[in-house]
mmCIF file of C-alpha atoms and ligand atoms in Angstrom:
data_model
loop_
_atom_site.group_PDB
_atom_site.id
_atom_site.type_symbol
_atom_site.label_atom_id
_atom_site.label_comp_id
_atom_site.label_asym_id
_atom_site.label_seq_id
_atom_site.Cartn_x
_atom_site.Cartn_y
_atom_site.Cartn_z
ATOM 1 C CA MET A 119 19.095 -36.249 50.074
ATOM 2 C CA LYS A 120 23.156 -35.787 48.604
ATOM 3 C CA VAL A 121 22.934 -35.031 44.808
ATOM 4 C CA LEU A 122 25.641 -34.502 42.203
ATOM 5 C CA VAL A 123 24.821 -31.348 39.942
ATOM 6 C CA ALA A 124 26.748 -31.710 36.441
ATOM 7 C CA GLY A 125 26.869 -27.925 34.902
ATOM 8 C CA GLY A 126 26.079 -26.790 39.062
ATOM 9 C CA ALA A 127 28.312 -23.565 37.991
ATOM 10 C CA GLY A 128 25.534 -22.560 34.434
ATOM 11 C CA TYR A 129 23.147 -20.302 34.834
ATOM 12 C CA ILE A 130 20.427 -22.710 35.753
ATOM 13 C CA GLY A 131 22.309 -25.505 37.323
ATOM 14 C CA SER A 132 23.556 -22.714 40.085
ATOM 15 C CA VAL A 133 19.577 -21.878 40.925
ATOM 16 C CA THR A 134 18.893 -25.425 41.606
ATOM 17 C CA THR A 135 22.096 -25.756 43.257
ATOM 18 C CA GLU A 136 20.755 -22.345 45.772
ATOM 19 C CA MET A 137 17.381 -23.644 45.894
ATOM 20 C CA LEU A 138 18.346 -27.228 46.967
ATOM 21 C CA LEU A 139 20.630 -25.834 49.203
ATOM 22 C CA ASP A 140 17.769 -24.163 50.592
ATOM 23 C CA ASP A 141 16.180 -26.762 50.930
ATOM 24 C CA ASP A 142 18.676 -28.946 53.475
ATOM 25 C CA HIS A 143 20.358 -31.121 50.614
ATOM 26 C CA GLU A 144 24.073 -31.984 50.712
ATOM 27 C CA VAL A 145 25.305 -30.840 47.380
ATOM 28 C CA VAL A 146 28.373 -31.558 45.015
ATOM 29 C CA VAL A 147 28.721 -29.458 41.919
ATOM 30 C CA PHE A 148 30.796 -30.979 39.270
ATOM 31 C CA ASP A 149 31.459 -28.544 35.901
ATOM 32 C CA ASN A 150 34.660 -28.000 33.665
ATOM 33 C CA LEU A 151 33.879 -24.282 34.457
ATOM 34 C CA GLU A 152 34.167 -23.962 30.671
ATOM 35 C CA ARG A 153 30.625 -21.426 30.205
ATOM 36 C CA GLY A 154 29.870 -21.650 33.530
ATOM 37 C CA HIS A 155 31.478 -19.445 36.536
ATOM 38 C CA ARG A 156 32.807 -20.024 39.302
ATOM 39 C CA LYS A 157 31.087 -16.975 41.136
ATOM 40 C CA ALA A 158 27.807 -18.816 40.146
ATOM 41 C CA ILE A 159 28.789 -22.008 42.336
ATOM 42 C CA ASP A 160 26.783 -21.717 45.914
ATOM 43 C CA LYS A 161 29.387 -21.376 48.904
ATOM 44 C CA ARG A 162 27.727 -24.137 50.821
ATOM 45 C CA ALA A 163 28.276 -26.615 48.242
ATOM 46 C CA ALA A 164 31.423 -28.182 47.650
ATOM 47 C CA PHE A 165 32.989 -28.347 44.073
ATOM 48 C CA ARG A 166 35.080 -31.185 41.484
ATOM 49 C CA LYS A 167 36.128 -29.321 38.416
ATOM 50 C CA GLY A 168 36.219 -32.133 35.745
ATOM 51 C CA ASP A 169 34.073 -31.918 32.229
ATOM 52 C CA LEU A 170 32.115 -34.955 31.352
ATOM 53 C CA ARG A 171 33.799 -35.790 28.608
ATOM 54 C CA ASP A 172 36.475 -37.218 30.881
ATOM 55 C CA LYS A 173 35.504 -40.423 31.765
ATOM 56 C CA ASP A 174 37.734 -41.285 34.678
ATOM 57 C CA ARG A 175 37.201 -37.921 35.961
ATOM 58 C CA VAL A 176 33.252 -38.449 35.797
ATOM 59 C CA PHE A 177 33.500 -42.087 37.257
ATOM 60 C CA LYS A 178 35.816 -41.287 40.193
ATOM 61 C CA VAL A 179 33.652 -38.085 40.955
ATOM 62 C CA MET A 180 30.848 -40.203 41.559
ATOM 63 C CA ALA A 181 32.667 -43.046 43.104
ATOM 64 C CA ASP A 182 33.905 -41.100 45.975
ATOM 65 C CA PHE A 183 30.839 -38.884 46.743
ATOM 66 C CA LYS A 184 28.254 -41.307 45.928
ATOM 67 C CA PRO A 185 24.816 -39.562 45.780
ATOM 68 C CA ASP A 186 21.540 -39.911 46.023
ATOM 69 C CA ALA A 187 20.262 -38.371 42.793
ATOM 70 C CA VAL A 188 22.050 -37.060 39.958
ATOM 71 C CA MET A 189 21.064 -33.682 37.905
ATOM 72 C CA HIS A 190 22.468 -32.633 34.901
ATOM 73 C CA PHE A 191 22.642 -29.839 33.539
ATOM 74 C CA ALA A 192 25.971 -29.801 31.932
ATOM 75 C CA ALA A 193 25.366 -29.565 28.022
ATOM 76 C CA TYR A 194 25.864 -26.580 25.352
ATOM 77 C CA ALA A 195 22.226 -25.145 24.510
ATOM 78 C CA LEU A 196 23.731 -22.732 21.751
ATOM 79 C CA VAL A 197 21.143 -23.927 18.511
ATOM 80 C CA PRO A 198 23.262 -21.053 16.269
ATOM 81 C CA GLU A 199 26.421 -23.115 17.197
ATOM 82 C CA SER A 200 25.145 -26.619 16.989
ATOM 83 C CA MET A 201 24.769 -25.043 13.378
ATOM 84 C CA GLU A 202 28.216 -25.119 13.231
ATOM 85 C CA LYS A 203 29.662 -27.059 14.799
ATOM 86 C CA PRO A 204 27.250 -30.372 15.294
ATOM 87 C CA GLU A 205 30.666 -32.778 16.245
ATOM 88 C CA ILE A 206 30.974 -30.418 19.471
ATOM 89 C CA TYR A 207 26.498 -30.747 20.393
ATOM 90 C CA PHE A 208 27.188 -34.661 20.162
ATOM 91 C CA ARG A 209 30.358 -35.757 22.000
ATOM 92 C CA ASN A 210 29.376 -32.829 25.049
ATOM 93 C CA ASN A 211 26.045 -34.012 25.319
ATOM 94 C CA VAL A 212 25.238 -37.092 23.848
ATOM 95 C CA VAL A 213 28.526 -38.834 24.661
ATOM 96 C CA GLY A 214 29.869 -36.586 28.161
ATOM 97 C CA GLY A 215 26.205 -38.081 28.798
ATOM 98 C CA VAL A 216 26.636 -41.380 28.532
ATOM 99 C CA ASN A 217 29.872 -40.844 30.621
ATOM 100 C CA LEU A 218 27.416 -39.340 33.117
ATOM 101 C CA VAL A 219 24.834 -42.508 33.429
ATOM 102 C CA GLU A 220 27.189 -45.096 32.845
ATOM 103 C CA ALA A 221 29.470 -43.628 36.217
ATOM 104 C CA MET A 222 25.779 -43.633 37.801
ATOM 105 C CA PHE A 223 25.419 -46.816 37.298
ATOM 106 C CA LYS A 224 28.476 -48.491 38.187
ATOM 107 C CA ALA A 225 28.200 -46.067 41.241
ATOM 108 C CA ASP A 226 24.530 -47.566 42.033
ATOM 109 C CA VAL A 227 23.261 -44.261 42.036
ATOM 110 C CA GLY A 228 19.451 -44.579 40.859
ATOM 111 C CA LYS A 229 17.621 -41.187 40.018
ATOM 112 C CA ILE A 230 18.677 -38.658 37.249
ATOM 113 C CA VAL A 231 16.974 -35.444 36.409
ATOM 114 C CA PHE A 232 18.001 -34.471 33.112
ATOM 115 C CA SER A 233 17.570 -30.568 31.610
ATOM 116 C CA SER A 234 15.711 -31.064 27.844
ATOM 117 C CA THR A 235 14.750 -29.026 26.152
ATOM 118 C CA CYS A 236 11.348 -27.583 23.932
ATOM 119 C CA ALA A 237 13.654 -27.810 20.965
ATOM 120 C CA THR A 238 13.538 -30.796 21.270
ATOM 121 C CA TYR A 239 9.771 -30.353 19.333
ATOM 122 C CA GLY A 240 10.880 -28.607 16.840
ATOM 123 C CA GLN A 241 8.370 -27.258 14.608
ATOM 124 C CA PRO A 242 6.050 -28.356 16.653
ATOM 125 C CA GLU A 243 2.549 -30.010 15.001
ATOM 126 C CA LYS A 244 -0.209 -28.192 17.448
ATOM 127 C CA VAL A 245 0.588 -25.698 20.227
ATOM 128 C CA PRO A 246 0.392 -25.792 23.346
ATOM 129 C CA ILE A 247 2.382 -28.434 22.662
ATOM 130 C CA THR A 248 2.299 -31.690 25.075
ATOM 131 C CA GLU A 249 4.648 -34.259 25.961
ATOM 132 C CA ASP A 250 2.853 -36.426 23.304
ATOM 133 C CA VAL A 251 3.755 -34.781 20.295
ATOM 134 C CA ALA A 252 5.978 -35.732 17.396
ATOM 135 C CA GLN A 253 9.665 -34.484 18.309
ATOM 136 C CA LYS A 254 11.129 -33.778 15.163
ATOM 137 C CA PRO A 255 14.095 -31.136 15.936
ATOM 138 C CA THR A 256 15.031 -28.830 13.715
ATOM 139 C CA ASN A 257 18.733 -28.400 15.015
ATOM 140 C CA PRO A 258 21.874 -30.436 16.262
ATOM 141 C CA TYR A 259 21.144 -29.064 19.957
ATOM 142 C CA GLY A 260 17.634 -30.329 19.973
ATOM 143 C CA GLU A 261 18.547 -33.155 18.714
ATOM 144 C CA SER A 262 21.299 -33.493 20.514
ATOM 145 C CA LYS A 263 18.802 -33.500 23.697
ATOM 146 C CA LEU A 264 16.497 -35.944 22.298
ATOM 147 C CA ALA A 265 19.067 -38.223 21.769
ATOM 148 C CA PHE A 266 20.316 -38.402 25.260
ATOM 149 C CA GLU A 267 16.279 -38.422 26.312
ATOM 150 C CA LYS A 268 16.184 -41.833 24.290
ATOM 151 C CA VAL A 269 19.592 -43.051 26.271
ATOM 152 C CA LEU A 270 17.783 -42.298 29.569
ATOM 153 C CA ASN A 271 14.656 -44.292 28.108
ATOM 154 C CA TRP A 272 16.437 -47.251 27.932
ATOM 155 C CA TYR A 273 18.823 -47.075 31.614
ATOM 156 C CA HIS A 274 15.000 -47.449 32.922
ATOM 157 C CA GLU A 275 14.151 -49.577 30.860
ATOM 158 C CA LEU A 276 16.368 -52.108 31.230
ATOM 159 C CA HIS A 277 18.115 -51.232 34.727
ATOM 160 C CA GLY A 278 14.596 -49.747 36.034
ATOM 161 C CA MET A 279 17.156 -45.765 36.741
ATOM 162 C CA GLN A 280 14.381 -42.846 37.816
ATOM 163 C CA THR A 281 15.320 -40.965 34.930
ATOM 164 C CA VAL A 282 13.182 -37.803 34.814
ATOM 165 C CA PHE A 283 13.862 -35.420 31.168
ATOM 166 C CA LEU A 284 12.476 -31.660 32.012
ATOM 167 C CA ARG A 285 11.716 -30.304 28.991
ATOM 168 C CA TYR A 286 12.033 -26.531 29.601
ATOM 169 C CA PHE A 287 10.256 -24.016 27.627
ATOM 170 C CA ASN A 288 12.346 -20.328 28.001
ATOM 171 C CA ALA A 289 14.208 -19.868 30.918
ATOM 172 C CA CYS A 290 14.713 -16.667 32.000
ATOM 173 C CA GLY A 291 14.483 -14.042 35.473
ATOM 174 C CA ALA A 292 16.947 -15.010 37.946
ATOM 175 C CA THR A 293 17.701 -14.622 41.331
ATOM 176 C CA GLU A 294 19.173 -12.379 44.368
ATOM 177 C CA LYS A 295 22.427 -14.305 43.992
ATOM 178 C CA PHE A 296 22.417 -15.667 40.965
ATOM 179 C CA GLY A 297 21.251 -14.542 37.065
ATOM 180 C CA GLU A 298 22.085 -15.311 33.591
ATOM 181 C CA ASP A 299 25.859 -14.488 32.370
ATOM 182 C CA HIS A 300 26.379 -15.867 28.428
ATOM 183 C CA ASP A 301 28.773 -15.063 26.509
ATOM 184 C CA PRO A 302 27.409 -14.364 23.659
ATOM 185 C CA GLU A 303 24.373 -13.398 24.514
ATOM 186 C CA THR A 304 22.309 -14.684 22.808
ATOM 187 C CA HIS A 305 18.728 -14.592 24.552
ATOM 188 C CA ILE A 306 16.037 -11.882 24.401
ATOM 189 C CA ILE A 307 15.962 -11.010 28.083
ATOM 190 C CA PRO A 308 19.532 -10.838 28.723
ATOM 191 C CA ILE A 309 19.904 -8.157 25.711
ATOM 192 C CA ILE A 310 17.331 -6.308 26.599
ATOM 193 C CA MET A 311 18.215 -5.568 29.729
ATOM 194 C CA GLN A 312 22.358 -4.671 28.328
ATOM 195 C CA VAL A 313 20.491 -2.493 26.742
ATOM 196 C CA ALA A 314 19.016 -0.849 29.375
ATOM 197 C CA LEU A 315 22.443 -0.920 31.478
ATOM 198 C CA GLY A 316 24.093 1.326 27.927
ATOM 199 C CA GLN A 317 26.065 -1.244 27.070
ATOM 200 C CA ARG A 318 24.354 -2.249 23.766
ATOM 201 C CA LYS A 319 23.016 0.518 22.028
ATOM 202 C CA GLY A 320 19.058 -0.921 20.914
ATOM 203 C CA VAL A 321 17.643 -4.070 20.775
ATOM 204 C CA LYS A 322 17.013 -5.876 16.760
ATOM 205 C CA ILE A 323 13.076 -7.819 16.599
ATOM 206 C CA PHE A 324 13.865 -10.747 14.419
ATOM 207 C CA GLY A 325 10.803 -10.940 12.641
ATOM 208 C CA ASP A 326 7.280 -8.827 12.427
ATOM 209 C CA ASP A 327 5.337 -10.543 10.429
ATOM 210 C CA TYR A 328 4.479 -14.133 11.546
ATOM 211 C CA LYS A 329 0.726 -15.197 12.109
ATOM 212 C CA THR A 330 0.871 -13.869 15.312
ATOM 213 C CA PRO A 331 -1.651 -11.124 17.453
ATOM 214 C CA ASP A 332 1.725 -8.759 16.504
ATOM 215 C CA GLY A 333 3.825 -9.997 14.542
ATOM 216 C CA THR A 334 5.891 -11.383 16.684
ATOM 217 C CA CYS A 335 7.083 -13.833 18.069
ATOM 218 C CA LEU A 336 5.143 -15.967 21.187
ATOM 219 C CA ARG A 337 7.605 -17.932 23.969
ATOM 220 C CA ASP A 338 6.443 -19.753 26.704
ATOM 221 C CA TYR A 339 9.021 -17.599 29.767
ATOM 222 C CA ILE A 340 9.365 -19.442 32.719
ATOM 223 C CA HIS A 341 10.895 -17.776 35.729
ATOM 224 C CA ILE A 342 14.304 -20.020 36.676
ATOM 225 C CA VAL A 343 13.121 -20.580 40.342
ATOM 226 C CA ASP A 344 9.800 -22.275 39.322
ATOM 227 C CA LEU A 345 12.428 -24.545 37.083
ATOM 228 C CA ALA A 346 14.394 -25.249 39.505
ATOM 229 C CA GLN A 347 11.433 -26.056 41.463
ATOM 230 C CA ALA A 348 10.367 -28.345 39.300
ATOM 231 C CA HIS A 349 13.369 -30.212 39.596
ATOM 232 C CA ILE A 350 13.549 -30.884 43.445
ATOM 233 C CA LEU A 351 9.865 -31.575 43.499
ATOM 234 C CA ALA A 352 11.251 -34.454 40.500
ATOM 235 C CA LEU A 353 13.179 -35.367 42.744
ATOM 236 C CA LYS A 354 11.258 -36.601 45.659
ATOM 237 C CA GLY A 355 8.213 -38.994 44.091
ATOM 238 C CA ASN A 356 9.348 -41.677 41.904
ATOM 239 C CA TYR A 357 9.119 -41.273 38.426
ATOM 240 C CA SER A 358 10.187 -41.636 34.832
ATOM 241 C CA GLY A 359 9.513 -39.902 31.619
ATOM 242 C CA PRO A 360 8.932 -35.775 29.982
ATOM 243 C CA PHE A 361 7.553 -33.089 31.321
ATOM 244 C CA ASN A 362 6.885 -29.922 29.967
ATOM 245 C CA LEU A 363 8.055 -26.685 32.071
ATOM 246 C CA GLY A 364 5.934 -23.750 31.216
ATOM 247 C CA THR A 365 3.309 -21.543 32.147
ATOM 248 C CA GLY A 366 0.972 -22.229 29.577
ATOM 249 C CA THR A 367 1.392 -18.386 28.323
ATOM 250 C CA GLY A 368 2.557 -16.657 25.498
ATOM 251 C CA TYR A 369 3.888 -13.273 25.247
ATOM 252 C CA SER A 370 5.356 -11.753 21.961
ATOM 253 C CA VAL A 371 8.849 -10.233 21.620
ATOM 254 C CA LYS A 372 7.491 -6.675 21.115
ATOM 255 C CA GLU A 373 5.526 -7.024 24.717
ATOM 256 C CA VAL A 374 8.631 -8.152 26.072
ATOM 257 C CA VAL A 375 10.275 -4.696 24.874
ATOM 258 C CA GLU A 376 7.581 -2.654 26.505
ATOM 259 C CA THR A 377 7.490 -5.036 29.339
ATOM 260 C CA ALA A 378 11.128 -3.903 29.756
ATOM 261 C CA ARG A 379 10.227 -0.830 28.851
ATOM 262 C CA GLU A 380 8.286 -0.249 31.035
ATOM 263 C CA ILE A 381 10.503 -2.098 34.018
ATOM 264 C CA THR A 382 14.111 -0.176 33.622
ATOM 265 C CA GLY A 383 12.341 3.471 32.429
ATOM 266 C CA HIS A 384 14.839 3.365 29.895
ATOM 267 C CA PRO A 385 12.970 3.456 26.103
ATOM 268 C CA ILE A 386 15.215 0.473 25.063
ATOM 269 C CA PRO A 387 15.111 1.223 20.922
ATOM 270 C CA ALA A 388 14.243 -1.363 19.263
ATOM 271 C CA LYS A 389 14.209 -2.166 14.938
ATOM 272 C CA MET A 390 12.643 -4.801 13.058
ATOM 273 C CA ALA A 391 15.305 -7.094 11.632
ATOM 274 C CA PRO A 392 14.406 -9.794 9.390
ATOM 275 C CA ARG A 393 13.402 -12.931 11.241
ATOM 276 C CA ARG A 394 15.773 -15.421 12.325
ATOM 277 C CA PRO A 395 16.116 -18.263 10.654
ATOM 278 C CA GLY A 396 14.786 -21.858 12.456
ATOM 279 C CA ASP A 397 12.596 -19.596 15.207
ATOM 280 C CA PRO A 398 9.155 -21.010 14.934
ATOM 281 C CA PRO A 399 5.807 -18.852 15.376
ATOM 282 C CA CYS A 400 5.176 -19.990 18.713
ATOM 283 C CA LEU A 401 6.662 -22.119 21.835
ATOM 284 C CA VAL A 402 4.209 -22.273 24.625
ATOM 285 C CA ALA A 403 4.249 -25.779 27.137
ATOM 286 C CA GLY A 404 0.695 -27.760 27.805
ATOM 287 C CA ALA A 405 2.266 -28.912 31.093
ATOM 288 C CA ASP A 406 -0.760 -29.872 32.578
ATOM 289 C CA LYS A 407 0.888 -33.360 33.217
ATOM 290 C CA ALA A 408 3.426 -31.405 35.459
ATOM 291 C CA ARG A 409 1.214 -29.668 37.700
ATOM 292 C CA LYS A 410 -0.739 -33.235 38.261
ATOM 293 C CA ILE A 411 1.564 -36.006 38.520
ATOM 294 C CA LEU A 412 5.089 -33.191 39.954
ATOM 295 C CA LYS A 413 2.569 -30.484 41.793
ATOM 296 C CA TRP A 414 4.237 -27.704 40.817
ATOM 297 C CA LYS A 415 3.422 -24.608 40.769
ATOM 298 C CA PRO A 416 4.827 -22.031 38.921
ATOM 299 C CA ARG A 417 4.916 -19.314 40.928
ATOM 300 C CA TYR A 418 6.522 -15.915 39.147
ATOM 301 C CA GLY A 419 4.714 -16.183 35.978
ATOM 302 C CA ASP A 420 3.789 -12.698 35.433
ATOM 303 C CA LEU A 421 6.615 -11.456 32.431
ATOM 304 C CA LYS A 422 6.365 -7.902 34.538
ATOM 305 C CA THR A 423 7.732 -10.242 37.798
ATOM 306 C CA ILE A 424 10.189 -11.874 35.339
ATOM 307 C CA ILE A 425 11.854 -8.811 34.267
ATOM 308 C CA GLN A 426 11.938 -7.215 37.337
ATOM 309 C CA SER A 427 13.744 -10.196 38.415
ATOM 310 C CA ALA A 428 16.346 -10.073 35.659
ATOM 311 C CA TRP A 429 16.281 -5.971 35.522
ATOM 312 C CA ASN A 430 17.562 -6.364 39.576
ATOM 313 C CA TRP A 431 20.610 -8.699 39.048
ATOM 314 C CA HIS A 432 21.921 -7.150 36.405
ATOM 315 C CA ARG A 433 21.620 -4.574 37.402
ATOM 316 C CA GLU A 434 23.777 -5.442 40.681
ATOM 317 C CA HIS A 435 26.177 -7.002 38.422
ATOM 318 C CA PRO A 436 26.406 -5.055 35.136
ATOM 319 C CA ARG A 437 29.623 -7.291 33.785
ATOM 320 C CA GLY A 438 27.765 -10.643 34.822
ATOM 321 C CA TYR A 439 30.158 -13.119 36.664
ATOM 322 C CA GLY A 440 32.935 -10.320 35.163
ATOM 323 C CA LYS A 441 36.312 -12.141 33.309
HETATM 324 N N1 UFG B 621 14.551 -11.934 19.710
HETATM 325 C C1 UFG B 621 14.750 -11.371 19.297
HETATM 326 N N2 UFG B 621 16.027 -10.473 19.325
HETATM 327 C C2 UFG B 621 17.261 -10.666 19.060
HETATM 328 C C3 UFG B 621 17.191 -11.452 20.341
HETATM 329 C C4 UFG B 621 15.383 -12.702 20.561
HETATM 330 O O1 UFG B 621 13.752 -10.612 19.162
HETATM 331 O O2 UFG B 621 17.588 -10.327 19.586
HETATM 332 C C5 UFG B 621 13.913 -12.860 19.208
HETATM 333 C C6 UFG B 621 13.376 -14.581 18.853
HETATM 334 O O3 UFG B 621 13.398 -14.363 17.250
HETATM 335 C C7 UFG B 621 12.593 -15.484 19.825
HETATM 336 C C8 UFG B 621 12.026 -15.118 21.139
HETATM 337 O O4 UFG B 621 12.964 -13.634 20.825
HETATM 338 O O5 UFG B 621 11.837 -14.697 19.002
HETATM 339 C C9 UFG B 621 13.085 -15.023 22.059
HETATM 340 O O6 UFG B 621 14.657 -15.779 21.873
HETATM 341 P P1 UFG B 621 15.505 -16.284 22.631
HETATM 342 O O7 UFG B 621 17.243 -16.509 22.004
HETATM 343 O O8 UFG B 621 15.398 -15.814 23.656
HETATM 344 O O9 UFG B 621 14.974 -17.460 22.902
HETATM 345 P P2 UFG B 621 14.507 -18.957 21.785
HETATM 346 O O10 UFG B 621 13.196 -19.231 22.188
HETATM 347 O O11 UFG B 621 15.354 -18.889 20.688
HETATM 348 O O12 UFG B 621 15.637 -20.148 22.609
HETATM 349 C C10 UFG B 621 14.673 -21.019 23.110
HETATM 350 C C11 UFG B 621 15.836 -21.773 24.037
HETATM 351 C C12 UFG B 621 17.011 -22.599 23.461
HETATM 352 C C13 UFG B 621 16.066 -23.234 23.117
HETATM 353 C C14 UFG B 621 15.058 -22.909 22.213
HETATM 354 C C15 UFG B 621 14.348 -24.054 21.367
HETATM 355 O O13 UFG B 621 16.591 -21.010 25.381
HETATM 356 O O14 UFG B 621 18.273 -22.984 23.909
HETATM 357 O O15 UFG B 621 14.017 -21.990 22.663
HETATM 358 O O16 UFG B 621 13.543 -22.838 20.212
HETATM 359 F F1 UFG B 621 16.445 -24.790 22.084
#
């Protein structure tokens, strides 16, 4: 298939592009390189620089390439930033998304696979979180992703567009070529990798007084190769609606630190720190729907495998993609 990957220079978009190409699809990456990296674009893909907020540019690229489907990863994704500047989240993640889907409709492109997030659930009413759990985001980031899910629902309803939204839990890990490089970095695994590389003195554990087995937060860490696989499966059938993507197993922050010590051989000094505002104690996916309907089977769910792959990439790319 011909696939336009919006945000293909970012963390999850770069790996999905790599896997689409491995699977013999033709890919055009559309990215503004504001937070993504030129070096993260697979050399086999075509590249069109552009910003989703620039409607004319989006329309032109869509009309020129006429893809069979779009994958949409191009969004801001920092929760704390969204609390300070909600307007940039709504402009980029919602208005930009509307430009994309309108351009698709105009160019007669009938399928989109959209990167959504477990942040649309907020503090979930029950765990494991299944797709029918009420969506009550607790920050503008989650709200902006939920708003775009609703836009897509209407394009499905009104125009029969196939609109899949994949709600990721904690994306992590790397392939040999592509890995995680954010600035600023806020995610636990890359922060720990920077400690192991000697670039940070230690890691702060945000809260050890949660009602969880060891007092630290539980998260469902899902390898990006498994995420990318789910996108490719979603592309191949006639699906619409939400799918949670996680392994169904929660690991605590302390377990992540301990496993990283084992893998890297570095002591990873860890200090207890106050809770980070807005952190739910436990986010674990009920992902049976993706397994049953998409026939998705996460293969790299084991925490050791995940951290080993992240460590391999960070060791090879100690400064990420560079400036
Ligand atoms: N943590 C620390 N120290 C750090 C960084 C993180 O203890 O220096 C803890 C957090 O408090 C949390 C866990 O590690 O308990 C994981 O934190 P991350 O920042 O790695 O990931 P989040 O669970 O906060 O974020 C993920 C996605 C977001 C999404 C969010 C939904 O990365 O995009 O889940 O809550 F919005």
